[in-house]
Tab-separated table of C-alpha atoms and ligand atoms in Angstrom:
chain	number	residue	atom	x	y	z
B	1242	MET	CA	5.825	0.455	-21.309
B	1243	ARG	CA	2.414	2.208	-21.575
B	1244	TYR	CA	-0.278	2.378	-18.917
B	1245	ILE	CA	-3.856	1.894	-19.567
B	1246	SER	CA	-6.909	2.490	-17.465
B	1247	THR	CA	-8.930	-0.296	-16.001
B	1248	ARG	CA	-12.134	1.502	-17.144
B	1249	GLY	CA	-10.888	1.765	-20.796
B	1250	GLU	CA	-11.896	5.281	-21.275
B	1251	ALA	CA	-8.774	7.332	-20.380
B	1252	PRO	CA	-5.746	8.033	-22.518
B	1253	ALA	CA	-2.868	5.412	-22.292
B	1254	LEU	CA	0.231	7.091	-20.592
B	1255	ALA	CA	3.928	6.777	-20.178
B	1256	PHE	CA	5.265	5.595	-16.705
B	1257	SER	CA	6.124	9.324	-15.697
B	1258	ASP	CA	2.844	10.671	-16.488
B	1259	ALA	CA	0.888	7.830	-14.721
B	1260	LEU	CA	3.194	8.749	-11.867
B	1261	LEU	CA	1.795	12.130	-11.596
B	1262	ALA	CA	-1.714	11.341	-12.857
B	1263	GLY	CA	-2.823	9.132	-9.818
B	1264	LEU	CA	-6.315	8.065	-10.755
B	1265	ALA	CA	-7.178	7.867	-14.381
B	1266	ARG	CA	-9.480	10.549	-15.764
B	1267	ASP	CA	-12.206	7.845	-16.379
B	1268	GLY	CA	-12.211	7.035	-12.517
B	1269	GLY	CA	-10.070	3.779	-13.175
B	1270	LEU	CA	-6.599	2.537	-12.114
B	1271	TYR	CA	-3.607	2.627	-14.298
B	1272	VAL	CA	-2.002	-1.017	-15.100
B	1273	PRO	CA	0.735	-1.823	-17.479
B	1274	GLU	CA	-0.094	-2.638	-20.965
B	1275	LEU	CA	1.423	-6.040	-20.292
B	1276	PHE	CA	3.344	-7.554	-17.445
B	1277	PRO	CA	7.001	-7.933	-18.160
B	1278	THR	CA	8.286	-11.357	-17.331
B	1279	PHE	CA	11.682	-12.865	-15.983
B	1280	ALA	CA	12.790	-16.346	-16.942
B	1281	ALA	CA	13.894	-18.669	-14.264
B	1282	PRO	CA	17.692	-17.955	-14.681
B	1283	GLU	CA	17.183	-14.188	-14.510
B	1284	ILE	CA	15.332	-14.625	-11.323
B	1285	ALA	CA	18.072	-16.879	-9.925
B	1286	ARG	CA	20.592	-14.320	-10.751
B	1287	LEU	CA	18.777	-11.945	-8.280
B	1288	ALA	CA	20.233	-14.139	-5.424
B	1289	GLY	CA	23.036	-12.425	-3.397
B	1290	HIS	CA	22.269	-8.821	-4.465
B	1291	SER	CA	21.505	-5.944	-2.162
B	1292	TYR	CA	17.794	-4.687	-1.793
B	1293	ASP	CA	18.340	-1.781	-4.084
B	1294	GLU	CA	20.198	-3.800	-6.726
B	1295	VAL	CA	17.223	-6.217	-6.824
B	1296	ALA	CA	14.843	-3.264	-6.844
B	1297	ALA	CA	16.743	-1.647	-9.873
B	1298	ARG	CA	16.287	-4.973	-12.064
B	1299	VAL	CA	12.546	-5.560	-11.004
B	1300	ILE	CA	11.590	-2.008	-11.555
B	1301	ALA	CA	13.546	-1.211	-14.742
B	1302	PRO	CA	10.934	-2.707	-17.198
B	1303	PHE	CA	8.151	-0.607	-15.803
B	1304	VAL	CA	9.779	2.734	-16.123
B	1305	ASP	CA	10.330	5.341	-19.132
B	1306	ALA	CA	13.146	7.622	-20.420
B	1307	SER	CA	13.001	9.762	-17.152
B	1308	PHE	CA	14.323	6.935	-15.192
B	1309	PRO	CA	17.488	5.499	-16.956
B	1310	PRO	CA	19.853	3.276	-14.833
B	1311	ALA	CA	22.142	6.127	-14.035
B	1312	VAL	CA	19.074	7.950	-12.494
B	1313	LEU	CA	17.128	4.998	-10.923
B	1314	LYS	CA	20.038	3.038	-9.212
B	1315	PRO	CA	21.256	6.023	-6.946
B	1316	MET	CA	17.667	6.803	-6.283
B	1317	LEU	CA	16.977	3.375	-4.921
B	1318	LYS	CA	20.290	3.356	-2.919
B	1319	GLU	CA	19.498	6.660	-1.255
B	1320	ALA	CA	15.708	5.501	-0.592
B	1321	TYR	CA	16.772	2.402	1.166
B	1322	ALA	CA	19.735	4.041	2.977
B	1323	SER	CA	17.139	5.378	5.394
B	1324	PHE	CA	16.052	1.940	6.510
B	1325	ARG	CA	17.398	0.751	9.864
B	1326	HIS	CA	18.092	-2.874	8.826
B	1327	PRO	CA	21.105	-3.782	6.497
B	1328	SER	CA	18.756	-6.183	4.634
B	1329	THR	CA	16.237	-3.701	4.274
B	1330	THR	CA	13.434	-6.444	4.616
B	1331	PRO	CA	14.840	-9.167	6.678
B	1332	LEU	CA	13.215	-12.598	7.211
B	1333	VAL	CA	12.634	-14.193	10.537
B	1334	GLU	CA	11.601	-17.864	10.970
B	1335	ILE	CA	9.049	-18.151	13.497
B	1336	ALA	CA	8.011	-21.799	13.016
B	1337	PRO	CA	9.240	-24.596	10.607
B	1338	ASN	CA	8.927	-23.181	7.184
B	1339	ARG	CA	7.015	-20.118	8.308
B	1340	PHE	CA	8.730	-16.811	7.988
B	1341	VAL	CA	7.897	-13.263	8.902
B	1342	LEU	CA	9.060	-10.829	6.274
B	1343	GLU	CA	9.818	-7.492	8.269
B	1344	LEU	CA	8.783	-4.561	6.109
B	1345	PHE	CA	8.723	-1.988	8.923
B	1346	HIS	CA	12.339	-0.738	9.154
B	1347	GLY	CA	11.828	2.504	7.289
B	1348	PRO	CA	11.510	5.846	8.863
B	1349	THR	CA	7.610	5.576	9.875
B	1350	LEU	CA	7.869	1.977	10.922
B	1351	ALA	CA	5.351	0.548	8.453
B	1352	PHE	CA	5.602	-1.220	5.050
B	1353	LYS	CA	4.445	1.919	3.143
B	1354	ASP	CA	7.869	3.450	3.479
B	1355	VAL	CA	9.197	0.872	1.149
B	1356	ALA	CA	7.282	2.257	-1.739
B	1357	MET	CA	7.099	5.779	-0.390
B	1358	GLN	CA	10.777	6.562	0.088
B	1359	LEU	CA	11.070	5.698	-3.756
B	1360	LEU	CA	7.790	7.522	-4.853
B	1361	GLY	CA	8.823	10.780	-3.119
B	1362	ARG	CA	11.967	10.823	-5.114
B	1363	MET	CA	10.557	9.831	-8.320
B	1364	MET	CA	7.942	12.478	-8.319
B	1365	ASP	CA	10.463	15.125	-7.219
B	1366	HIS	CA	12.704	14.074	-10.207
B	1367	VAL	CA	9.848	14.270	-12.662
B	1368	LEU	CA	8.431	17.630	-11.285
B	1369	THR	CA	11.932	19.062	-11.611
B	1370	GLU	CA	12.379	17.820	-15.152
B	1371	ARG	CA	9.089	19.559	-16.032
B	1372	ASP	CA	9.386	22.528	-13.837
B	1373	GLN	CA	6.119	21.877	-12.210
B	1374	ARG	CA	4.445	21.620	-8.984
B	1375	ALA	CA	1.894	19.281	-7.550
B	1376	THR	CA	-0.702	18.941	-4.911
B	1377	ILE	CA	-0.738	15.542	-3.325
B	1378	VAL	CA	-4.132	14.346	-1.880
B	1379	GLY	CA	-4.160	11.206	-0.080
B	1380	ALA	CA	-6.411	9.026	2.365
B	1381	THR	CA	-4.878	7.008	5.219
B	1382	SER	CA	-6.200	4.584	7.744
B	1383	GLY	CA	-2.891	5.409	9.484
B	1384	ASP	CA	0.237	4.390	7.730
B	1385	THR	CA	0.109	5.650	4.094
B	1386	GLY	CA	-0.407	9.207	5.627
B	1387	SER	CA	2.757	9.197	7.729
B	1388	ALA	CA	4.801	7.581	5.228
B	1389	ALA	CA	3.768	10.182	2.463
B	1390	ILE	CA	4.323	12.980	4.902
B	1391	GLU	CA	7.815	11.865	5.790
B	1392	ALA	CA	8.612	11.259	2.070
B	1393	PHE	CA	7.285	14.704	0.839
B	1394	ARG	CA	7.943	16.898	3.894
B	1395	GLY	CA	9.915	20.039	3.077
B	1396	ARG	CA	9.845	19.300	-0.745
B	1397	ALA	CA	9.636	22.631	-2.685
B	1398	ARG	CA	7.426	21.430	-5.563
B	1399	THR	CA	4.708	19.412	-3.456
B	1400	ASP	CA	1.938	20.180	-0.971
B	1401	VAL	CA	0.706	17.126	0.987
B	1402	PHE	CA	-2.943	16.898	2.083
B	1403	ILE	CA	-3.784	13.608	4.013
B	1404	LEU	CA	-7.157	12.788	5.147
B	1405	TYR	CA	-7.364	10.420	8.059
B	1406	PRO	CA	-10.606	9.230	9.908
B	1407	ALA	CA	-10.820	11.197	13.076
B	1408	GLY	CA	-10.379	8.978	16.291
B	1409	ARG	CA	-9.829	5.766	14.240
B	1410	VAL	CA	-6.107	5.721	13.920
B	1411	SER	CA	-3.750	4.789	16.832
B	1412	GLU	CA	-2.130	7.760	18.832
B	1413	VAL	CA	1.328	7.104	17.376
B	1414	GLN	CA	0.005	7.059	13.837
B	1415	ARG	CA	-1.805	10.237	14.487
B	1416	ARG	CA	1.079	12.109	15.940
B	1417	GLN	CA	3.530	10.748	13.205
B	1418	MET	CA	1.278	12.898	10.803
B	1419	THR	CA	0.197	15.806	13.115
B	1420	THR	CA	3.488	16.670	14.621
B	1421	VAL	CA	5.427	17.309	11.442
B	1422	PRO	CA	6.120	21.240	11.290
B	1423	ASP	CA	6.913	21.557	7.621
B	1424	ALA	CA	4.627	24.138	5.878
B	1425	ASN	CA	3.887	21.876	2.901
B	1426	VAL	CA	2.428	19.216	5.309
B	1427	HIS	CA	-1.426	19.288	6.070
B	1428	ALA	CA	-2.747	16.238	8.064
B	1429	ILE	CA	-6.575	16.546	8.217
B	1430	ALA	CA	-8.783	14.649	10.661
B	1431	VAL	CA	-12.063	13.836	8.859
B	1432	GLU	CA	-15.213	13.202	10.709
B	1433	GLY	CA	-15.727	9.848	8.842
B	1434	THR	CA	-14.221	6.480	8.006
B	1435	PHE	CA	-11.267	5.638	5.811
B	1436	ASP	CA	-13.703	4.535	3.213
B	1437	ASP	CA	-15.131	8.102	3.357
B	1438	CYS	CA	-11.599	9.526	2.932
B	1439	GLN	CA	-10.775	7.546	0.146
B	1440	ALA	CA	-14.007	8.243	-1.643
B	1441	HIS	CA	-13.316	12.113	-1.118
B	1442	VAL	CA	-9.846	11.618	-2.706
B	1443	LYS	CA	-11.179	9.860	-5.662
B	1444	ALA	CA	-13.956	12.396	-6.007
B	1445	MET	CA	-11.349	15.309	-6.123
B	1446	PHE	CA	-9.622	13.381	-8.879
B	1447	ASN	CA	-12.905	12.974	-10.757
B	1448	HIS	CA	-13.701	16.611	-10.356
B	1449	HIS	CA	-11.618	17.460	-13.465
B	1450	ALA	CA	-11.794	21.362	-12.984
B	1451	PHE	CA	-10.543	20.970	-9.516
B	1452	ARG	CA	-7.887	18.452	-10.313
B	1453	ASP	CA	-6.431	20.543	-13.143
B	1454	ARG	CA	-6.326	23.711	-11.262
B	1455	LEU	CA	-4.579	22.316	-8.419
B	1456	GLN	CA	-2.400	19.828	-10.275
B	1457	LEU	CA	-3.424	17.018	-8.187
B	1458	ALA	CA	-1.255	13.945	-7.621
B	1459	GLY	CA	-1.824	10.742	-5.751
B	1460	VAL	CA	0.239	8.758	-3.476
B	1461	ASN	CA	-2.185	6.022	-2.339
B	1462	SER	CA	-1.912	2.766	-4.131
B	1463	ILE	CA	-4.003	3.987	-6.870
B	1464	ASN	CA	-0.519	5.160	-7.999
B	1465	TRP	CA	1.016	2.397	-9.990
B	1466	ALA	CA	4.461	3.307	-8.727
B	1467	ARG	CA	3.499	2.159	-5.329
B	1468	ILE	CA	2.525	-1.301	-6.520
B	1469	VAL	CA	5.749	-1.788	-8.445
B	1470	ALA	CA	7.872	-0.668	-5.590
B	1471	GLN	CA	6.204	-3.230	-3.503
B	1472	VAL	CA	6.626	-6.024	-6.098
B	1473	VAL	CA	10.436	-6.036	-5.214
B	1474	TYR	CA	10.113	-7.377	-1.748
B	1475	TYR	CA	8.313	-10.419	-3.041
B	1476	PHE	CA	11.216	-11.226	-5.248
B	1477	VAL	CA	13.740	-10.522	-2.517
B	1478	ALA	CA	11.999	-12.925	0.016
B	1479	GLY	CA	11.134	-15.570	-2.638
B	1480	VAL	CA	14.792	-15.657	-3.929
B	1481	ALA	CA	16.109	-15.832	-0.319
B	1482	LEU	CA	13.939	-18.884	0.307
B	1483	GLY	CA	14.806	-20.740	-2.855
B	1484	ALA	CA	12.782	-19.441	-5.815
B	1485	PRO	CA	12.849	-19.930	-8.783
B	1486	HIS	CA	13.895	-23.440	-7.804
B	1487	ARG	CA	11.106	-24.032	-5.521
B	1488	PRO	CA	7.744	-22.217	-4.997
B	1489	VAL	CA	7.049	-20.036	-1.993
B	1490	SER	CA	3.788	-18.777	-0.646
B	1491	PHE	CA	2.713	-15.399	0.981
B	1492	VAL	CA	0.189	-14.418	3.587
B	1493	VAL	CA	-0.630	-10.787	3.368
B	1494	PRO	CA	-2.573	-8.547	5.954
B	1495	THR	CA	-4.851	-6.888	3.567
B	1496	GLY	CA	-7.036	-3.862	3.513
B	1497	ASN	CA	-6.930	-1.782	0.359
B	1498	PHE	CA	-5.322	-4.729	-1.637
B	1499	GLY	CA	-2.412	-2.928	-2.817
B	1500	ASP	CA	0.102	-5.266	-1.091
B	1501	VAL	CA	-1.258	-8.501	-1.911
B	1502	LEU	CA	-1.897	-7.238	-5.526
B	1503	ALA	CA	1.967	-6.428	-5.796
B	1504	GLY	CA	2.523	-10.179	-4.974
B	1505	TYR	CA	0.168	-11.216	-7.743
B	1506	VAL	CA	2.079	-8.970	-10.109
B	1507	ALA	CA	5.402	-10.665	-8.951
B	1508	LYS	CA	3.752	-13.967	-9.791
B	1509	ARG	CA	2.577	-12.746	-13.198
B	1510	MET	CA	6.208	-11.572	-13.756
B	1511	GLY	CA	7.603	-15.242	-13.180
B	1512	LEU	CA	8.113	-15.620	-9.464
B	1513	PRO	CA	6.800	-19.156	-8.592
B	1514	VAL	CA	4.039	-18.358	-6.027
B	1515	SER	CA	1.942	-21.199	-5.174
B	1516	ARG	CA	-0.578	-19.259	-2.982
B	1517	LEU	CA	-1.436	-15.765	-2.223
B	1518	THR	CA	-3.410	-15.630	0.992
B	1519	ILE	CA	-5.460	-12.504	1.797
B	1520	ALA	CA	-5.658	-12.208	5.595
B	1521	THR	CA	-8.309	-9.548	6.955
B	1522	ASN	CA	-9.594	-8.429	10.321
B	1523	VAL	CA	-13.223	-8.349	11.040
B	1524	ASN	CA	-13.642	-6.055	8.010
B	1525	ASP	CA	-13.700	-9.091	5.920
B	1526	ILE	CA	-15.337	-7.951	2.587
B	1527	LEU	CA	-12.687	-9.784	0.492
B	1528	VAL	CA	-12.954	-13.085	2.533
B	1529	ARG	CA	-16.736	-13.013	1.908
B	1530	THR	CA	-16.258	-12.234	-1.732
B	1531	LEU	CA	-13.985	-15.109	-2.304
B	1532	GLY	CA	-16.401	-17.345	-0.294
B	1533	THR	CA	-19.692	-16.261	-1.638
B	1534	GLY	CA	-18.915	-14.739	-4.893
B	1535	ARG	CA	-20.542	-11.477	-3.869
B	1536	TYR	CA	-18.536	-8.170	-2.940
B	1537	GLU	CA	-20.872	-6.451	-0.678
B	1538	VAL	CA	-19.811	-3.277	1.294
B	1539	THR	CA	-21.091	-3.309	4.974
B	1540	GLY	CA	-20.255	-0.797	7.750
B	1541	VAL	CA	-16.691	-0.603	8.888
B	1542	VAL	CA	-15.966	-2.073	12.470
B	1543	PRO	CA	-13.190	-0.427	14.364
B	1544	SER	CA	-10.370	-2.924	15.317
B	1545	SER	CA	-6.978	-3.391	16.960
B	1546	SER	CA	-5.597	-3.416	13.320
B	1547	PRO	CA	-6.982	-0.012	12.473
B	1548	SER	CA	-4.918	0.156	9.116
B	1549	MET	CA	-7.178	-2.613	7.766
B	1550	ASP	CA	-10.413	-1.244	8.829
B	1551	ILE	CA	-11.484	-0.792	5.168
B	1552	GLN	CA	-14.457	-2.078	3.151
B	1553	VAL	CA	-14.041	-0.543	-0.225
B	1554	SER	CA	-10.773	-2.141	-1.291
B	1555	SER	CA	-9.493	-0.038	-3.976
B	1556	ASN	CA	-7.003	-2.119	-5.704
B	1557	PHE	CA	-9.493	-5.165	-6.047
B	1558	GLU	CA	-10.525	-3.357	-9.171
B	1559	ARG	CA	-7.068	-4.046	-10.802
B	1560	LEU	CA	-7.349	-7.753	-9.982
B	1561	LEU	CA	-11.007	-7.794	-11.124
B	1562	PHE	CA	-9.760	-6.303	-14.522
B	1563	GLU	CA	-7.277	-9.179	-14.903
B	1564	ALA	CA	-9.840	-11.825	-13.854
B	1565	LEU	CA	-12.301	-10.441	-16.470
B	1566	GLU	CA	-9.500	-10.799	-18.993
B	1567	ARG	CA	-9.240	-7.118	-19.366
B	1568	ASP	CA	-12.715	-6.488	-20.378
B	1569	ALA	CA	-12.883	-2.738	-19.458
B	1570	GLY	CA	-16.727	-2.582	-20.290
B	1571	ALA	CA	-17.620	-5.574	-17.943
B	1572	LEU	CA	-15.412	-3.943	-15.199
B	1573	ARG	CA	-17.376	-0.513	-15.739
B	1574	GLY	CA	-20.576	-2.474	-15.219
B	1575	LEU	CA	-19.343	-4.059	-12.016
B	1576	MET	CA	-18.159	-0.612	-10.762
B	1577	ALA	CA	-21.320	1.159	-11.571
B	1578	ALA	CA	-23.280	-1.598	-9.645
B	1579	LEU	CA	-21.008	-0.932	-6.762
B	1580	ALA	CA	-21.523	2.860	-6.861
B	1581	GLN	CA	-25.281	2.265	-7.098
B	1582	SER	CA	-26.030	-0.416	-4.565
B	1583	GLY	CA	-22.805	-1.101	-2.569
B	1584	ALA	CA	-22.461	-4.515	-4.160
B	1585	PHE	CA	-21.612	-6.583	-7.193
B	1586	SER	CA	-21.129	-10.302	-8.142
B	1587	PRO	CA	-18.161	-11.022	-10.466
B	1588	PRO	CA	-18.859	-13.550	-13.177
B	1589	ALA	CA	-18.199	-17.125	-12.275
B	1590	ARG	CA	-15.218	-17.392	-14.578
B	1591	ALA	CA	-13.622	-14.235	-13.041
B	1592	LEU	CA	-14.192	-15.588	-9.501
B	1593	GLU	CA	-12.754	-18.965	-10.550
B	1594	ALA	CA	-9.636	-17.100	-12.029
B	1595	ILE	CA	-9.197	-15.219	-8.744
B	1596	ARG	CA	-9.643	-18.388	-6.556
B	1597	ALA	CA	-7.069	-20.103	-8.661
B	1598	ASP	CA	-4.432	-17.663	-7.057
B	1599	PHE	CA	-5.922	-16.498	-3.852
B	1600	ASP	CA	-7.164	-17.848	-0.659
B	1601	ALA	CA	-8.566	-15.734	2.052
B	1602	GLY	CA	-9.187	-16.004	5.772
B	1603	ARG	CA	-9.959	-13.581	8.654
B	1604	ALA	CA	-9.056	-13.137	12.293
B	1605	ASP	CA	-11.309	-11.565	14.735
B	1606	GLU	CA	-10.193	-9.462	17.641
B	1607	ALA	CA	-9.774	-12.305	20.214
B	1608	GLU	CA	-7.685	-14.396	17.668
B	1609	THR	CA	-5.550	-11.484	16.826
B	1610	LEU	CA	-4.641	-10.646	20.454
B	1611	ALA	CA	-4.016	-14.229	21.325
B	1612	THR	CA	-1.725	-14.734	18.303
B	1613	ILE	CA	0.432	-11.780	19.511
B	1614	ALA	CA	0.579	-13.477	23.128
B	1615	ALA	CA	1.305	-16.852	21.489
B	1616	VAL	CA	4.174	-15.673	19.221
B	1617	ARG	CA	5.602	-13.649	22.061
B	1618	ARG	CA	5.305	-16.756	24.348
B	1619	ASP	CA	6.546	-19.394	22.034
B	1620	CYS	CA	9.001	-17.574	19.896
B	1621	GLY	CA	10.087	-14.586	22.049
B	1622	TYR	CA	9.111	-12.377	19.236
B	1623	LEU	CA	6.822	-9.311	19.303
B	1624	ILE	CA	4.464	-8.547	16.313
B	1625	ASP	CA	1.820	-5.863	15.768
B	1626	PRO	CA	-1.912	-6.603	15.397
B	1627	HIS	CA	-1.877	-6.444	11.525
B	1628	THR	CA	1.073	-8.947	11.303
B	1629	ALA	CA	-1.025	-10.941	14.035
B	1630	VAL	CA	-3.963	-11.116	11.799
B	1631	ALA	CA	-1.853	-12.638	8.968
B	1632	VAL	CA	-0.060	-15.044	11.347
B	1633	SER	CA	-3.458	-16.224	12.786
B	1634	VAL	CA	-4.729	-16.758	9.257
B	1635	ALA	CA	-1.376	-18.450	8.125
B	1636	GLU	CA	-1.610	-20.986	11.057
B	1637	ARG	CA	-5.231	-22.071	10.064
B	1638	ILE	CA	-5.145	-22.027	6.335
B	1639	ALA	CA	-4.562	-25.339	4.401
B	1640	HIS	CA	-0.958	-25.218	3.149
B	1641	ASP	CA	1.853	-27.488	1.797
B	1642	PRO	CA	4.178	-27.852	4.653
B	1643	HIS	CA	7.061	-28.166	2.123
B	1644	VAL	CA	6.428	-24.720	0.688
B	1645	PRO	CA	8.040	-21.832	2.573
B	1646	GLN	CA	5.106	-19.719	3.944
B	1647	ILE	CA	6.077	-15.974	4.130
B	1648	VAL	CA	3.785	-13.808	6.379
B	1649	LEU	CA	4.249	-10.153	5.601
B	1650	SER	CA	4.812	-8.107	8.699
B	1651	THR	CA	3.632	-4.692	7.847
B	1652	ALA	CA	4.115	-2.699	11.005
B	1653	HIS	CA	6.416	-2.307	14.066
B	1654	PRO	CA	4.601	-3.216	17.114
B	1655	ALA	CA	5.282	0.195	18.761
B	1656	LYS	CA	2.910	1.754	16.478
B	1657	PHE	CA	0.185	-0.035	18.300
B	1658	PRO	CA	1.355	-0.137	21.985
B	1659	ASP	CA	-2.090	-0.244	23.414
B	1660	ALA	CA	-3.160	-3.181	21.414
B	1661	VAL	CA	0.076	-5.026	22.010
B	1662	GLU	CA	0.061	-4.432	25.767
B	1663	ARG	CA	-3.473	-5.648	26.047
B	1664	ALA	CA	-2.467	-8.822	24.191
B	1665	CYS	CA	0.638	-9.701	26.080
B	1666	GLY	CA	1.323	-7.250	28.841
B	1667	GLU	CA	4.213	-5.753	27.171
B	1668	ARG	CA	4.485	-2.188	25.883
B	1669	PRO	CA	6.805	-1.832	22.939
B	1670	ALA	CA	9.025	1.268	22.958
B	1671	LEU	CA	9.413	3.515	19.858
B	1672	PRO	CA	12.971	3.516	18.365
B	1673	ALA	CA	15.117	6.354	19.243
B	1674	HIS	CA	14.353	8.725	16.393
B	1675	LEU	CA	10.723	8.744	17.481
B	1676	ALA	CA	11.363	8.555	21.343
B	1677	ASP	CA	9.935	12.113	21.883
B	1678	LEU	CA	6.844	11.782	19.618
B	1679	MET	CA	4.422	11.887	22.425
B	1680	GLY	CA	5.662	15.336	23.476
B	1681	ARG	CA	5.738	16.949	20.218
B	1682	GLU	CA	3.216	19.623	19.358
B	1683	GLU	CA	0.339	18.527	17.192
B	1684	ARG	CA	-1.354	20.555	14.339
B	1685	THR	CA	-4.382	19.128	12.650
B	1686	PRO	CA	-7.624	20.714	11.472
B	1687	THR	CA	-10.794	18.698	11.750
B	1688	LEU	CA	-13.181	18.836	8.833
B	1689	PRO	CA	-16.713	17.418	8.345
B	1690	ASN	CA	-17.124	14.409	6.126
B	1691	ASP	CA	-18.016	16.784	3.285
B	1692	LEU	CA	-16.310	17.016	-0.105
B	1693	ALA	CA	-16.969	20.693	-0.494
B	1694	ALA	CA	-15.460	21.577	2.762
B	1695	ILE	CA	-12.425	19.405	2.106
B	1696	GLU	CA	-11.838	20.869	-1.447
B	1697	ALA	CA	-12.222	24.279	-0.123
B	1698	TYR	CA	-9.504	23.573	2.513
B	1699	VAL	CA	-7.171	22.008	-0.085
B	1700	ALA	CA	-7.623	24.969	-2.468
B	1701	ARG	CA	-7.142	27.574	0.347
B	1702	HIS	CA	-3.675	25.945	1.274
B	1703	ALA	CA	-2.146	24.551	-1.916
B	1704	ARG	CA	0.575	26.393	-3.705
B	1705	ALA	CA	0.268	24.464	-6.938
B	1706	ALA	CA	-1.325	27.284	-8.861
B	1707	GLU	CA	1.745	29.646	-8.275
B	1708	PRO	CA	4.695	29.363	-10.507
B	1709	ALA	CA	7.396	26.924	-9.436
B	1710	ALA	CA	10.342	28.308	-7.628
P	808	PLP	C1	0.043	-2.004	8.804
P	808	PLP	C2	-0.709	-2.400	7.627
P	808	PLP	N1	-0.949	-3.631	7.286
P	808	PLP	C3	-1.699	-3.922	6.359
P	808	PLP	C4	-2.306	-3.043	5.543
P	808	PLP	C5	-3.179	-3.629	4.410
P	808	PLP	O1	-2.386	-3.263	3.139
P	808	PLP	P1	-3.214	-3.092	1.706
P	808	PLP	O2	-3.916	-1.662	2.017
P	808	PLP	O3	-2.047	-2.759	0.802
P	808	PLP	O4	-4.087	-4.212	1.521
P	808	PLP	C6	-2.048	-1.663	5.716
P	808	PLP	C7	-2.662	-0.571	5.045
P	808	PLP	O5	-2.558	-0.491	3.827
P	808	PLP	C8	-1.253	-1.250	6.870
P	808	PLP	O6	-1.161	0.091	7.200
P	809	LIG	N1	-3.853	1.026	5.245
P	809	LIG	C1	-3.698	2.196	4.410
P	809	LIG	C2	-4.787	2.474	3.576
P	809	LIG	C3	-4.250	3.253	2.403
P	809	LIG	O1	-3.797	2.377	1.435
P	809	LIG	P1	-3.099	2.578	0.220
P	809	LIG	O2	-2.194	1.433	0.033
P	809	LIG	O3	-3.923	2.650	-0.843
P	809	LIG	O4	-2.210	3.886	0.362
P	809	LIG	C4	-2.999	3.212	5.165
P	809	LIG	O5	-2.490	2.820	6.231
P	809	LIG	O6	-3.344	4.483	5.120
């Protein structure tokens, strides 16, 4: 399997090279040359296997010679051994034929751990094979950062620099990043929004001299390995609820579009997915795009689901590439319009292709908080604000009641105790391994919203230019 850039002007790479490359050198995102497919009997045979066994089968067609089964299988076993639930990603029925897929049983209490626990091991493996170091730069609206820090802390071959928007993540999220004492970890507060942080990360990749000198690598969902690891739980949940013998649908709390894109990939691989519903908070650029046909960036509005306070939805580019029938020139045109005027209008046939697979809905603040309260009252079940956005949309979107509807639960409620308490009067406690989080010492520089200042900081603290130990 080779990986090509959505912008069509970067060299095609093998999996391990795409894993370390992050953003393609033409500014695009890597995608597989083609989507591997599973026939219905192969999908049926996934039933009854553990999470890591299913992962080994789903991921195998995407990787290269660095990850033969003898490497990949134990790596997956070890990655998911850190999850606190024996099923890794269990399903809970909250209404007839409506299920919550709990993705937050990993070490940092968000769905990002599912991919990041694997990505950390994969990168370390390739860097060791090549006797290389890397400087990881990432942007976070709260959860990618802590998951990446947890996955890479203390690793000899990597330094991790995470940019987060100052004052725009929850206190638990911030402390999960800023209280990690390992010397290779740098959690940096940036005086801007998540979109600013993500733009700085992409700009560092597009600054080729800087990128090469520091041996930059990416752990955001610009990294294809993140997407692949997330495809697994769509198969796990779908098969548990009757696929391939019957279709299932998914409702996905969405910001940067990595998670719901993984659902689309699962569908392209043969999982019978009837609908993929994009659920957003008031930062609803994707809902507006599907509704009006115009992708138009407006200002970010802070919400009680801060991880989804995103306007520039990075992975939408991968979907557009597919919807444009992989016409990289056409995609470059849309991305140039976005860079120039903050907006573009996909051609009608691309929009039609997107609407054939996706629905979209949004939940405002009142709806989100009311949903937390209602689910607690009616089901005795506590959900976080991101999950609540999706449950709220799931309840309102047109849907075939015979098709199981799976709502992705992307974070543990204890990551957002203030919002949950405001909604239902109950303050969820952190699990035992984080019980003393609020008392731990923080370490976090604040930098201006300025690329040069951020690059200077990274260059001063990264060890990548030194020879590997
Ligand atoms: C808790 C939570 N829910 C939902 C999302 C949105 O996921 P994505 O960015 O993959 O669309 C995020 C951020 O990625 C998140 O941290
Ligand atoms: N919501 C995310 C934003 C970054 O998304 P990613 O999937 O591209 O890493 C976060 O919590 O940081």
